[in-house]
Coordinates of C-alpha atoms and ligand atoms in Angstrom, one line a residue:
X248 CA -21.0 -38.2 -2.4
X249 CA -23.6 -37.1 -4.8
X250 CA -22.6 -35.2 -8.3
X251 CA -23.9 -32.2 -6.8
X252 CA -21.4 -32.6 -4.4
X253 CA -18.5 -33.0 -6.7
X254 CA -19.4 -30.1 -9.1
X255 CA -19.9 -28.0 -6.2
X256 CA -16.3 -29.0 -5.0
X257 CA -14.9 -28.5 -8.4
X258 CA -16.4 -24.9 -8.7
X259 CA -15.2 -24.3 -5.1
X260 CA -11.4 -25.4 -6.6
X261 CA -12.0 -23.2 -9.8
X262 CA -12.4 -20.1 -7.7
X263 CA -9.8 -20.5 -5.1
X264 CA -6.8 -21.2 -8.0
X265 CA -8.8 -18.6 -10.1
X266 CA -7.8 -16.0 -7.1
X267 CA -4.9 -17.8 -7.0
X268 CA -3.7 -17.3 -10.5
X269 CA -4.6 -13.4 -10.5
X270 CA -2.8 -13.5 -7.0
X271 CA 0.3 -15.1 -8.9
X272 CA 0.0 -13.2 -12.0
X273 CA 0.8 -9.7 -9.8
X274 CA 4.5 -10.0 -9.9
X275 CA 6.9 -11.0 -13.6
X276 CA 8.4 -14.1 -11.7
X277 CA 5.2 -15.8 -10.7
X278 CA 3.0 -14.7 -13.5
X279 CA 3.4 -18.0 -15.8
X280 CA 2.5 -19.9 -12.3
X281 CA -0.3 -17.7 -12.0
X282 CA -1.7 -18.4 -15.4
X283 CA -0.9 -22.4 -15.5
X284 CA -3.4 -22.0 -11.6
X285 CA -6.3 -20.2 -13.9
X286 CA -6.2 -23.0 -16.8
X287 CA -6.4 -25.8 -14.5
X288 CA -9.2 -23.8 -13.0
X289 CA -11.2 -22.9 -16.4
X290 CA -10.2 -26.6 -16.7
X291 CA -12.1 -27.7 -13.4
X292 CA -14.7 -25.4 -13.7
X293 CA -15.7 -26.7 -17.6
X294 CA -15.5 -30.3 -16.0
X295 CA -18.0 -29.5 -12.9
X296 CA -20.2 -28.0 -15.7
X297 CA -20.2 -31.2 -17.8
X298 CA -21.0 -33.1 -14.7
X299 CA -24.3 -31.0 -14.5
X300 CA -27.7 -33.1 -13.5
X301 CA -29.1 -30.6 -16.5
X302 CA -27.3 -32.2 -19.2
X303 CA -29.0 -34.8 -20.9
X304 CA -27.4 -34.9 -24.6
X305 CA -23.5 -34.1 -24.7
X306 CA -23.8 -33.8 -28.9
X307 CA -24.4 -30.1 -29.0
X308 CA -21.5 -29.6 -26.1
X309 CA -18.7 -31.9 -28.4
X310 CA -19.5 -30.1 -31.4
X311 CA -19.5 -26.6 -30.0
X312 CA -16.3 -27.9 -28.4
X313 CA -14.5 -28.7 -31.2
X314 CA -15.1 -25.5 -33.2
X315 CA -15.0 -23.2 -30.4
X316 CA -11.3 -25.0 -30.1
X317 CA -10.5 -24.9 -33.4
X318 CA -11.0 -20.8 -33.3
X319 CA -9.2 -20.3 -30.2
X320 CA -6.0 -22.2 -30.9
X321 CA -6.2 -20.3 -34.6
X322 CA -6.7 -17.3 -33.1
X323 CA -3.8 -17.6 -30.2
X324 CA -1.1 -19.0 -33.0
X325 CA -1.4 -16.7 -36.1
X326 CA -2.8 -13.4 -33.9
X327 CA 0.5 -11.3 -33.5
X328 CA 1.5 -10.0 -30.4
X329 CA 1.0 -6.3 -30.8
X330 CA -2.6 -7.6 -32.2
X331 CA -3.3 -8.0 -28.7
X332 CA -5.9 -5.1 -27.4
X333 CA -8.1 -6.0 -30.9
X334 CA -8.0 -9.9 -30.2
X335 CA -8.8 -9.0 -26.6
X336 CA -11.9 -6.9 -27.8
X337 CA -13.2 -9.7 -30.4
X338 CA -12.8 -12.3 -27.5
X339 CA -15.0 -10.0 -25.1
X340 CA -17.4 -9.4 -27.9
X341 CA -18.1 -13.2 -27.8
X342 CA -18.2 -13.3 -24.4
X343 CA -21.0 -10.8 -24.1
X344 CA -22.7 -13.0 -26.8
X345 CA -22.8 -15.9 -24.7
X346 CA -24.1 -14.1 -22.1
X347 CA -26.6 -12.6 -23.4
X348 CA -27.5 -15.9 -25.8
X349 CA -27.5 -17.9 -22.4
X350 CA -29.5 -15.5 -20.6
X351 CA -32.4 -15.2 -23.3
X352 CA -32.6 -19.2 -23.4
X353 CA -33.2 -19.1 -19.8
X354 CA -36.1 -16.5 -19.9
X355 CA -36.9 -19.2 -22.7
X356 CA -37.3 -21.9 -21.0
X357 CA -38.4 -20.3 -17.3
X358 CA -39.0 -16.3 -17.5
X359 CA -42.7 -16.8 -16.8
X360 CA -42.5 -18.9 -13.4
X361 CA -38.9 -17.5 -12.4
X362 CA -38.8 -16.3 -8.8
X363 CA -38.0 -12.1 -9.4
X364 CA -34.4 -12.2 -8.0
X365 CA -33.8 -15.0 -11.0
X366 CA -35.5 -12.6 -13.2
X367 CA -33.5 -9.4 -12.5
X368 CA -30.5 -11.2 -13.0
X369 CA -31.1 -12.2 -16.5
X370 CA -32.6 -9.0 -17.5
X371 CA -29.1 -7.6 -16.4
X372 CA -27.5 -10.4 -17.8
X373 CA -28.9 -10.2 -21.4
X374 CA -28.4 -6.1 -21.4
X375 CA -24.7 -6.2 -19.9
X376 CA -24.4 -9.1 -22.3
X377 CA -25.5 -7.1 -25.5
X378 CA -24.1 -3.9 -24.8
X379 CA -20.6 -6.0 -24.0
X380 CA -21.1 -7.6 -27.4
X381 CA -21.6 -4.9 -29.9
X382 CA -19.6 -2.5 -28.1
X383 CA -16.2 -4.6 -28.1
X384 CA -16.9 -5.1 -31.5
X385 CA -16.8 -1.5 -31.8
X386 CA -13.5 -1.4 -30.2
X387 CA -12.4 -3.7 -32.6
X388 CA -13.4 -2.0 -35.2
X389 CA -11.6 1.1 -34.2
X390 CA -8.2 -0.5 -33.2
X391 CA -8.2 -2.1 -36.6
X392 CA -9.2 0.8 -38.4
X393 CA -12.9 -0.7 -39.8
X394 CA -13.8 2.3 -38.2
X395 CA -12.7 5.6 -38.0
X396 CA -10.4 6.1 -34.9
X397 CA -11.5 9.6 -34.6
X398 CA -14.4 10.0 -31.6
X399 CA -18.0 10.8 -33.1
X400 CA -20.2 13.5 -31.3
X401 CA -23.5 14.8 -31.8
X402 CA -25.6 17.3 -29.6
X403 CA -27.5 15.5 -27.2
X404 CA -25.1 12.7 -27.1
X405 CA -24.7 11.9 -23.1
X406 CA -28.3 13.0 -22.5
X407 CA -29.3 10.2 -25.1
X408 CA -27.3 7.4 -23.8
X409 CA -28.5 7.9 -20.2
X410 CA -31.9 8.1 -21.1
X411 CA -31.2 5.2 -23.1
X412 CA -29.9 3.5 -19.7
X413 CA -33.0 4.4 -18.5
X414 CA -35.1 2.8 -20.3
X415 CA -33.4 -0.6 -19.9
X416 CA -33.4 -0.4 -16.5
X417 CA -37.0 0.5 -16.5
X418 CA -37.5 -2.0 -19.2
X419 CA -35.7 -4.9 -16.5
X420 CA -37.8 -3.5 -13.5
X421 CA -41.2 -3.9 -15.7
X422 CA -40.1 -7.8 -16.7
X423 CA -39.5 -8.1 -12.8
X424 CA -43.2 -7.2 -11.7
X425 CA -44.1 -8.7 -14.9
X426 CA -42.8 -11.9 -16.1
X427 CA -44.4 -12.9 -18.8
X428 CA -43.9 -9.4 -20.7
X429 CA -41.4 -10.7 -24.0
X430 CA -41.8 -7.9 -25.8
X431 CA -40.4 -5.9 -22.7
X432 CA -37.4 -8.3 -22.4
X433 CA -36.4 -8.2 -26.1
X434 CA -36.5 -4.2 -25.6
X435 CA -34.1 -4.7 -23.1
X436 CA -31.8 -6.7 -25.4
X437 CA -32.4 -4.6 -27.9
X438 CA -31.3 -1.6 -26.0
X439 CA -28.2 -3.2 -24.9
X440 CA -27.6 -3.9 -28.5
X441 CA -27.8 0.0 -29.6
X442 CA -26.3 0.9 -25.8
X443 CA -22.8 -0.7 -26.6
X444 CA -22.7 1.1 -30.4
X445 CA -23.7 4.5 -28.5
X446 CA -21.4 4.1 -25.9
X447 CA -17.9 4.1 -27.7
X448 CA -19.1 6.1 -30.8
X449 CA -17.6 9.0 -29.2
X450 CA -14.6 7.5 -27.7
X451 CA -11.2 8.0 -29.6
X452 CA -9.2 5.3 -30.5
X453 CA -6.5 6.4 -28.3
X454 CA -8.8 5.7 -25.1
X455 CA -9.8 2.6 -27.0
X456 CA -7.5 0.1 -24.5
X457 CA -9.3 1.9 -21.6
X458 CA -12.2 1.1 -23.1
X459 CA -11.8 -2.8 -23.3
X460 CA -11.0 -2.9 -19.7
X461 CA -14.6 -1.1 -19.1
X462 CA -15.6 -4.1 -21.3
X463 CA -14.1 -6.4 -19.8
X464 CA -15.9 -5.1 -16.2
X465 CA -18.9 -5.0 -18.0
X466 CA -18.9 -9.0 -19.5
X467 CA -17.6 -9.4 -16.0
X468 CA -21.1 -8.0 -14.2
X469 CA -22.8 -9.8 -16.7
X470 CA -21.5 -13.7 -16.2
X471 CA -21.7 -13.1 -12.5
X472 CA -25.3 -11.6 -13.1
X473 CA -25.5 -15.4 -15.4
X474 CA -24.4 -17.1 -12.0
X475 CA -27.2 -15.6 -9.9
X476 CA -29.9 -16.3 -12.8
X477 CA -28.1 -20.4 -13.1
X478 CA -27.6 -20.5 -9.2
X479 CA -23.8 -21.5 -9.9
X480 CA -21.7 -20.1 -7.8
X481 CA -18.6 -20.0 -10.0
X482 CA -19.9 -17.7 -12.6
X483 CA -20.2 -15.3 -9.4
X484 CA -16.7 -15.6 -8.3
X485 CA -15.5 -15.4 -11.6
X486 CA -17.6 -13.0 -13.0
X487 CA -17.1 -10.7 -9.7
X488 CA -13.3 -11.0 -10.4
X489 CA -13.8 -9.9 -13.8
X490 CA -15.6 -7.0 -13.0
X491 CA -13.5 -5.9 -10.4
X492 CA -10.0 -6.4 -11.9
X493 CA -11.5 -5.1 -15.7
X494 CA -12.1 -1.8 -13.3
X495 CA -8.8 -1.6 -11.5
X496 CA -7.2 -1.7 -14.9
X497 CA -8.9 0.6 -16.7
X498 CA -8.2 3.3 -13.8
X499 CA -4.4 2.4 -14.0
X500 CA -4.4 2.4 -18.0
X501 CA -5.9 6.0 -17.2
X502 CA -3.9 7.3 -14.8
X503 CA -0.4 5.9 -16.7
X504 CA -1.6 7.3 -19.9
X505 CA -2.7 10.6 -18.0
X506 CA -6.1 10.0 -19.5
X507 CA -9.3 11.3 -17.2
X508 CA -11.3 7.5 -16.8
X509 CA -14.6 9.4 -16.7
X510 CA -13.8 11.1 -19.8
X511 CA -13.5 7.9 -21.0
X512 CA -16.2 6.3 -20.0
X513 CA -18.2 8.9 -20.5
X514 CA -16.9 9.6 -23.9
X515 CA -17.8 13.3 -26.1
X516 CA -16.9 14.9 -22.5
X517 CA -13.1 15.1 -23.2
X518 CA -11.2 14.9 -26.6
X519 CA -9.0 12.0 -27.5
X520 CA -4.7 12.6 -28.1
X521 CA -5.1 12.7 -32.1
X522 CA -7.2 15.6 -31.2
X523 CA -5.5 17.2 -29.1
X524 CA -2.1 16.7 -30.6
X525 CA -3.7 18.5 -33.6
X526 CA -4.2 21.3 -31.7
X527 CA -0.6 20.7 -30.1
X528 CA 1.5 20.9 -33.4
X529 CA 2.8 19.4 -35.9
X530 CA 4.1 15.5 -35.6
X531 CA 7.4 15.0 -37.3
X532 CA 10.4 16.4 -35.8
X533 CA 12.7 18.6 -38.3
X534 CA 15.8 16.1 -39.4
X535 CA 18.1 18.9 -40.1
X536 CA 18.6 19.5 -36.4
X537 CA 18.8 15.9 -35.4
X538 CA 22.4 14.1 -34.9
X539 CA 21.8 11.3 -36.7
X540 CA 24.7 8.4 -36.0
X541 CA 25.9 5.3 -38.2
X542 CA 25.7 1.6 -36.3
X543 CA 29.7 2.4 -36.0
X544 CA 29.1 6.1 -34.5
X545 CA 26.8 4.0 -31.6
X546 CA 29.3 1.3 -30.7
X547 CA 31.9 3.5 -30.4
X548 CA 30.1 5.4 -27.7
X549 CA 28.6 2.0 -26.1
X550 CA 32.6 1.0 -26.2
X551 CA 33.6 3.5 -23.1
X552 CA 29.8 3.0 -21.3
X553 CA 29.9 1.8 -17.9
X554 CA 26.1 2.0 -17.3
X555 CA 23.6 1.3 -19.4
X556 CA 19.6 1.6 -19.8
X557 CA 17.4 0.1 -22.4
X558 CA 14.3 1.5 -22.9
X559 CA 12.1 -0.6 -25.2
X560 CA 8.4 0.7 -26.8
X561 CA 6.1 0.2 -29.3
X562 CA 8.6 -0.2 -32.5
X563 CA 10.5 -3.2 -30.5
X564 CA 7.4 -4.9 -30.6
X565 CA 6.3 -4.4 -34.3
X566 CA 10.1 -5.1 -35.2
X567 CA 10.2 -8.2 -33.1
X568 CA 13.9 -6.8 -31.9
X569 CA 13.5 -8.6 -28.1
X570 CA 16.1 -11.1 -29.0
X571 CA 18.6 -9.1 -30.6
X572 CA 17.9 -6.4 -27.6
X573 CA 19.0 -9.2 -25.3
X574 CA 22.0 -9.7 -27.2
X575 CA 23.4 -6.6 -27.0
X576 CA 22.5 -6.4 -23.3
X577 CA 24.3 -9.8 -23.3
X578 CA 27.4 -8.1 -25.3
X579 CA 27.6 -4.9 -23.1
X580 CA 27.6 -6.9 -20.1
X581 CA 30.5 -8.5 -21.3
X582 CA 32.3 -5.7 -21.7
X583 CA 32.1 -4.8 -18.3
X584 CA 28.9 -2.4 -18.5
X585 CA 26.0 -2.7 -16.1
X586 CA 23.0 -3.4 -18.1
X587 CA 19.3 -2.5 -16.7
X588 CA 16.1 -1.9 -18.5
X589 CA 13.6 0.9 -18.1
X590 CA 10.1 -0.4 -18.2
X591 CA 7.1 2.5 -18.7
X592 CA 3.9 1.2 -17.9
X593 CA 2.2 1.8 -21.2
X594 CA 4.7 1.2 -23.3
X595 CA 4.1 -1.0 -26.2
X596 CA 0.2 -1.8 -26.5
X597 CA -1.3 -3.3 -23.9
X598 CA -0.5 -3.2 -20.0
X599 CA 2.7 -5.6 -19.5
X600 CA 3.6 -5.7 -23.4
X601 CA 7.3 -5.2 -23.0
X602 CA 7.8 -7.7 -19.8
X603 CA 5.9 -10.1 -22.1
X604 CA 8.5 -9.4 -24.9
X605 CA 11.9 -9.4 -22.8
X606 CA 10.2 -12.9 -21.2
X607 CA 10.2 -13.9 -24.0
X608 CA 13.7 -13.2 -25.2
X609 CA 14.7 -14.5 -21.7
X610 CA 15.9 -11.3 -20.4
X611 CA 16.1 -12.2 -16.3
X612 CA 13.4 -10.8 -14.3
X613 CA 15.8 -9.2 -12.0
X614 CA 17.2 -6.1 -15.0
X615 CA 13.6 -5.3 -15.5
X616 CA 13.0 -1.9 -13.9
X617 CA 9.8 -0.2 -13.4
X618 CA 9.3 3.7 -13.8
X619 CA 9.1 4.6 -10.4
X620 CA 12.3 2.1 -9.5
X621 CA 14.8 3.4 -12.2
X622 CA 13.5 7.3 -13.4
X623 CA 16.1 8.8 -10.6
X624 CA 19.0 7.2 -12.1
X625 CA 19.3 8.1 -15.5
X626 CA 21.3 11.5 -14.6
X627 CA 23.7 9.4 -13.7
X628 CA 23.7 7.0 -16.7
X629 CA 26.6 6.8 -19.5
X630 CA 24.0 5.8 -22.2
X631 CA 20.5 5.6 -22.6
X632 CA 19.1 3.1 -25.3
X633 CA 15.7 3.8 -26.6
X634 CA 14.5 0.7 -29.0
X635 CA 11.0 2.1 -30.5
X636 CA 9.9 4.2 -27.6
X637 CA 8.5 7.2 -28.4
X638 CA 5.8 9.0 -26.5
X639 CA 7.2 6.7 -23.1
X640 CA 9.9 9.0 -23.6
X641 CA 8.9 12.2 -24.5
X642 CA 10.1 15.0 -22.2
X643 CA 6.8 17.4 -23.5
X644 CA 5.0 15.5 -20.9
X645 CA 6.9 17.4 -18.4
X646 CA 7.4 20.7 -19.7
X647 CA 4.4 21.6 -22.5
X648 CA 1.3 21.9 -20.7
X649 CA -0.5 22.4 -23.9
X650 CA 1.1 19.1 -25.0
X651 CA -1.9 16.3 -24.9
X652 CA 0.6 13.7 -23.0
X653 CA 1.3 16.8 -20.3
X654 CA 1.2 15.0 -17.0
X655 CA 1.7 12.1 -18.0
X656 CA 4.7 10.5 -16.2
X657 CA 8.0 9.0 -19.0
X658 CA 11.0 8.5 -18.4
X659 CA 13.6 10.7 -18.3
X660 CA 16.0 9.6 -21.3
X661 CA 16.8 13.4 -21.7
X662 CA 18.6 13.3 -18.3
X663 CA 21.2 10.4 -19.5
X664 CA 24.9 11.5 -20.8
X665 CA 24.0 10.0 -24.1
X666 CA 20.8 8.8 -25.7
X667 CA 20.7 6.4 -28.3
X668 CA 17.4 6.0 -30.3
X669 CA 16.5 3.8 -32.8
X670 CA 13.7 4.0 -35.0
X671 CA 12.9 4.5 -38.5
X672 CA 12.0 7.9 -39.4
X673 CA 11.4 11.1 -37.3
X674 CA 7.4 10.1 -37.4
X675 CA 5.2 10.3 -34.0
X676 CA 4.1 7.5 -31.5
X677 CA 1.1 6.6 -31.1
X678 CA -0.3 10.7 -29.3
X679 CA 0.5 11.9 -32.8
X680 CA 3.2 14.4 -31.2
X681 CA 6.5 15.9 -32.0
X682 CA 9.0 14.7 -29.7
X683 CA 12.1 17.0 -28.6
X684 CA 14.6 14.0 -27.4
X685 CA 15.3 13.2 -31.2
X686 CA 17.2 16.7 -31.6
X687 CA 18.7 17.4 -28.3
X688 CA 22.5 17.6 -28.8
X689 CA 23.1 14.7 -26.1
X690 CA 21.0 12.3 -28.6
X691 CA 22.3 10.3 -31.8
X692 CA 19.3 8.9 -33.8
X693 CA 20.3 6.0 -35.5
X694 CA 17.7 5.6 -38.3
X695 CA 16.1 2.2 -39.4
X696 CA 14.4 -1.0 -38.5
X697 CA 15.2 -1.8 -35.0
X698 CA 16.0 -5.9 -35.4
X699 CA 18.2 -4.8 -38.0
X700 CA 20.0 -1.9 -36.7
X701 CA 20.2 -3.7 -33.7
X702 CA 21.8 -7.1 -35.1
X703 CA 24.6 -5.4 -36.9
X704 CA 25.6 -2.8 -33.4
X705 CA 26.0 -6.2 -31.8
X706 CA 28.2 -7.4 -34.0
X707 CA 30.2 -3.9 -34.2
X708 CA 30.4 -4.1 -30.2
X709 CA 31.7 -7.7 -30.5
X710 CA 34.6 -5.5 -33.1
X711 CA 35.4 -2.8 -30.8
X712 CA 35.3 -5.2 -27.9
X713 CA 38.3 -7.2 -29.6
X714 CA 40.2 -4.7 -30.5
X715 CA 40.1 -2.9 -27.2
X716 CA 41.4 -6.2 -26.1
Ligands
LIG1463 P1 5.0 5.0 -29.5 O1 4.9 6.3 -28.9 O2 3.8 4.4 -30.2 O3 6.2 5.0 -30.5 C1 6.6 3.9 -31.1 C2 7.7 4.2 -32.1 O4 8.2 3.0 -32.6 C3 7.3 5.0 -33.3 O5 7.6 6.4 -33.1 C4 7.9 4.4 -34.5 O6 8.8 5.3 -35.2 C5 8.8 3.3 -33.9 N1 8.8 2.1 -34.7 C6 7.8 1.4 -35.2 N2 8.2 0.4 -35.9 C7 9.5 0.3 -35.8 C8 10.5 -0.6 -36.2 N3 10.3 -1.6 -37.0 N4 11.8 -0.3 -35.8 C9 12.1 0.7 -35.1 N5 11.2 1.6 -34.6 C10 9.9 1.4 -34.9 O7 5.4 3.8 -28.5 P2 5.7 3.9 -26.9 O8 6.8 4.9 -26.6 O9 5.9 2.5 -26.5 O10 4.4 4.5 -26.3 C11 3.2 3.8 -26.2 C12 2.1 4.7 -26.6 O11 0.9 3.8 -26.7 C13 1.7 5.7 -25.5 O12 1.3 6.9 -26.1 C14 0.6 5.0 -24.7 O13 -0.2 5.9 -24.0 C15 -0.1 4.3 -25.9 N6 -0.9 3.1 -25.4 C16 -0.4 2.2 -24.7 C17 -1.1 1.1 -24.2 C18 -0.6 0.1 -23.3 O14 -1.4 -0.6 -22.6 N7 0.7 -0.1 -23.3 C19 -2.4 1.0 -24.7 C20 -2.9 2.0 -25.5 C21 -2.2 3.0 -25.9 P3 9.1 5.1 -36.7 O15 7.8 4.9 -37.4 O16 9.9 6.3 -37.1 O17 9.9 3.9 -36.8

């Protein structure tokens, strides 16, 4: 068997447990199977590279190794969780560097003798690649606040960008015919430079999410664009299953966040929630009307529960309050309640944020309910716990149409006998929104940060527990 032979078998093994691990990753009891399949794939797949008959000097490749490593392993350690969608966006931005970097060498080294299918795919390549890379770094900046969050629109804008499109495909056409033509190619980089600024200028930061999935189809067409230009089969598979599953969750993102996915992509067309929820009213709720409960007010009414559903958001996250969630699940369970947890899928900051969490904490599989699976049962539930969920659970979705989260599907807290919600403040979620739940008479606001509120209620059911006893 010839190296050829083994790379080619390795690729052909990165690709099947690649499909594998996004096969596995589908479903919460399978997903850590289904990642542990895609790192001995990347693993695989980096060997059969190193094997390549190109390669004649490994020092570059150890060095590159080492830092590249070194970034990575900071980056995954001291990078908080509900960091995620910005480390996400600078990890794409890189991506589309590489890309692009990779494709130019090649255009380098063969552009002028490169059969025109070859040629094609790295004019795609380097303009996928560079609009990928300045445009997640855009995304970046707007999720960390670098730059304003608020979408920026001039007359013209659309009409621009597509004739900006244009002109880079045109541009890769005219390299295609003509090979030799570098100051064509750069143009074409160049464009795909200005391309990815253009393209999320007018995109909120609410639709940012959205917008790294787009990304993340984007650096997807462009490695498997890379595969056609190399002739290596597992950038194709890969990069296809990029593209496709960056796709398929940005329309989900949409359609969970009610959010039209050509608005997004197409950006100035619609307004983002900040704007609209300017238009909608103002954020905070008015405390006077609001029952606000002590710790003691909330155990005595978790005391005589029989059912129970949590309903974790955004605020468990930034509080870190998994743990201390699962404890009091733990407690109420051993009181003789029935313990099950509501899952909305946007919750939190990124798709799956709260499964991550509960994981986490060790909360089984098997009490994790999605929207669909549990919405029809809180009419019939003693008490509704709300840890840091805000706009998941905001009922103007239903009934405001002028509301900007109107449509979009939560879960009905307002319908349980009792709501318990714990957050800090009256202050909005993330759509900028007043939210109704916090003064209904059938909901006590306990004020404050969830991890703590949360660790002395445990203790306070363990109290009422014993002397019930
Ligand atoms: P949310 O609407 O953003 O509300 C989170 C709430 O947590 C806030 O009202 C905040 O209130 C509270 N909070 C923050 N820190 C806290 C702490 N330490 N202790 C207790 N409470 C705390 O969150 P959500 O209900 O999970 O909704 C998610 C929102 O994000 C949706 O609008 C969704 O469309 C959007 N989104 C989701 C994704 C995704 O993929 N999951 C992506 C992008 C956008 P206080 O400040 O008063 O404490």
């Amino acid at each position: 068997m010839t190296t050829t032979d083994v790379v080619q078998l390795l690729y052909l093994a990165a690709s099947a447990l690649f499909i594998l691990g996004l096969q596995s990753m589908g479903k919460a009891d399978t997903a850590r199977r289904g990642v542990r399949f895609a790192e001995v794939g990347m693993l695989l797949a980096v060997v059969g590279t190193l094997l390549h008959h190109e390669i004649i000097s490994y020092h570059w490749i150890a060095i590159s190794i080492v830092i590249g490593s070194a970034i990575g392993t900071a980056m995954g350690l001291f990078i908080p969780m509900v960091k995620m969608p910005e480390r996400i966006a600078l990890s794409h931005a890189f991506g589309g560097l590489a890309v692009a970097l990779v494709g130019v060498s090649e255009y380098v080294r063969h552009g002028a003798h490169a059969p025109m299918l070859t040629i094609a795919a790295i004019g795609l390549e380097v303009f996928l690649g560079a609009l990928t890379f300045t445009g997640s770094l855009m995304a970046f900046g707007k999720l960390q606040g670098v730059i304003t969050g608020k979408p920026l629109t001039y007359p013209g804008q659309n009409a621009s960008n597509l004739l900006a499109l244009a002109v880079a495909l045109a541009g890769v056409a005219y390299v295609v015919a003509n090979p030799s033509a570098a100051t064509v190619f750069y143009v074409v980089l160049g464009l795909g430079f200005v391309l990815g600024v253009l393209l999320v200028l007018p995109i909120g930061g609410a639709d940012m999410p959205v917008v790294i999935c787009l990304l993340n189809a984007y650096a997807g067409l462009a490695a498997a664009a890379t595969g056609f230009a190399l002739g290596n089969n597992v950038l194709i598979i890969c990069g296809a299953l990029d593209g496709g599953s960056g796709i398929i969750l940005g329309l989900m993102m949409s359609k969970a966040m009610n959010r039209s996915f050509r608005n997004v992509v197409f950006g100035a067309v619609g307004s983002a929630p900040a704007a609209a929820a300017a238009a909608a009213g103002p954020g905070a709720a008015p405390t006077s009307s609001a029952n606000v409960g002590s710790l003691e007010d909330a155990a005595a009414v978790l005391a005589s529960a029989r059912s129970v559903i949590i309903v974790p958001g955004y605020g468990m996250a930034v509080s870190q309050a998994q743990h201390v969630v699962r404890d009091l699940a733990n407690a109420l369970a051993a009181g003789g309640a029935e313990v099950r947890y509501a899952i909305h899928p946007v919750a939190g900051r990124m798709p799956g944020h709260m499964n991550v969490l509960l994981a986490e904490a060790n909360v089984p599989y098997e009490q994790l309910f999605d929207l669909d699976a549990i919405n029809d049962d809180f009419g019939s539930t003693d008490v509704a716990i709300v840890v840091g969920a805000n706009d998941v659970v905001n009922p103007a979705a239903k009934t405001q149409p002028n509301s900007p989260i109107f449509g979009m599907p939560v879960l009905a807290v307002d319908q349980a006998r009792t709501a318990i919600c714990f957050k800090r403040s009256f202050n909005p979620g993330f759509a900028g929104i007043e939210n109704e739940l916090f003064t209904k008479p059938s909901t006590m606001m306990v004020l404050g940060d969830a991890k703590k509120s949360l660790a002395e209620l445990v203790q306070a059911v363990k109290s009422e527990a014993k002397l019930a006893a």
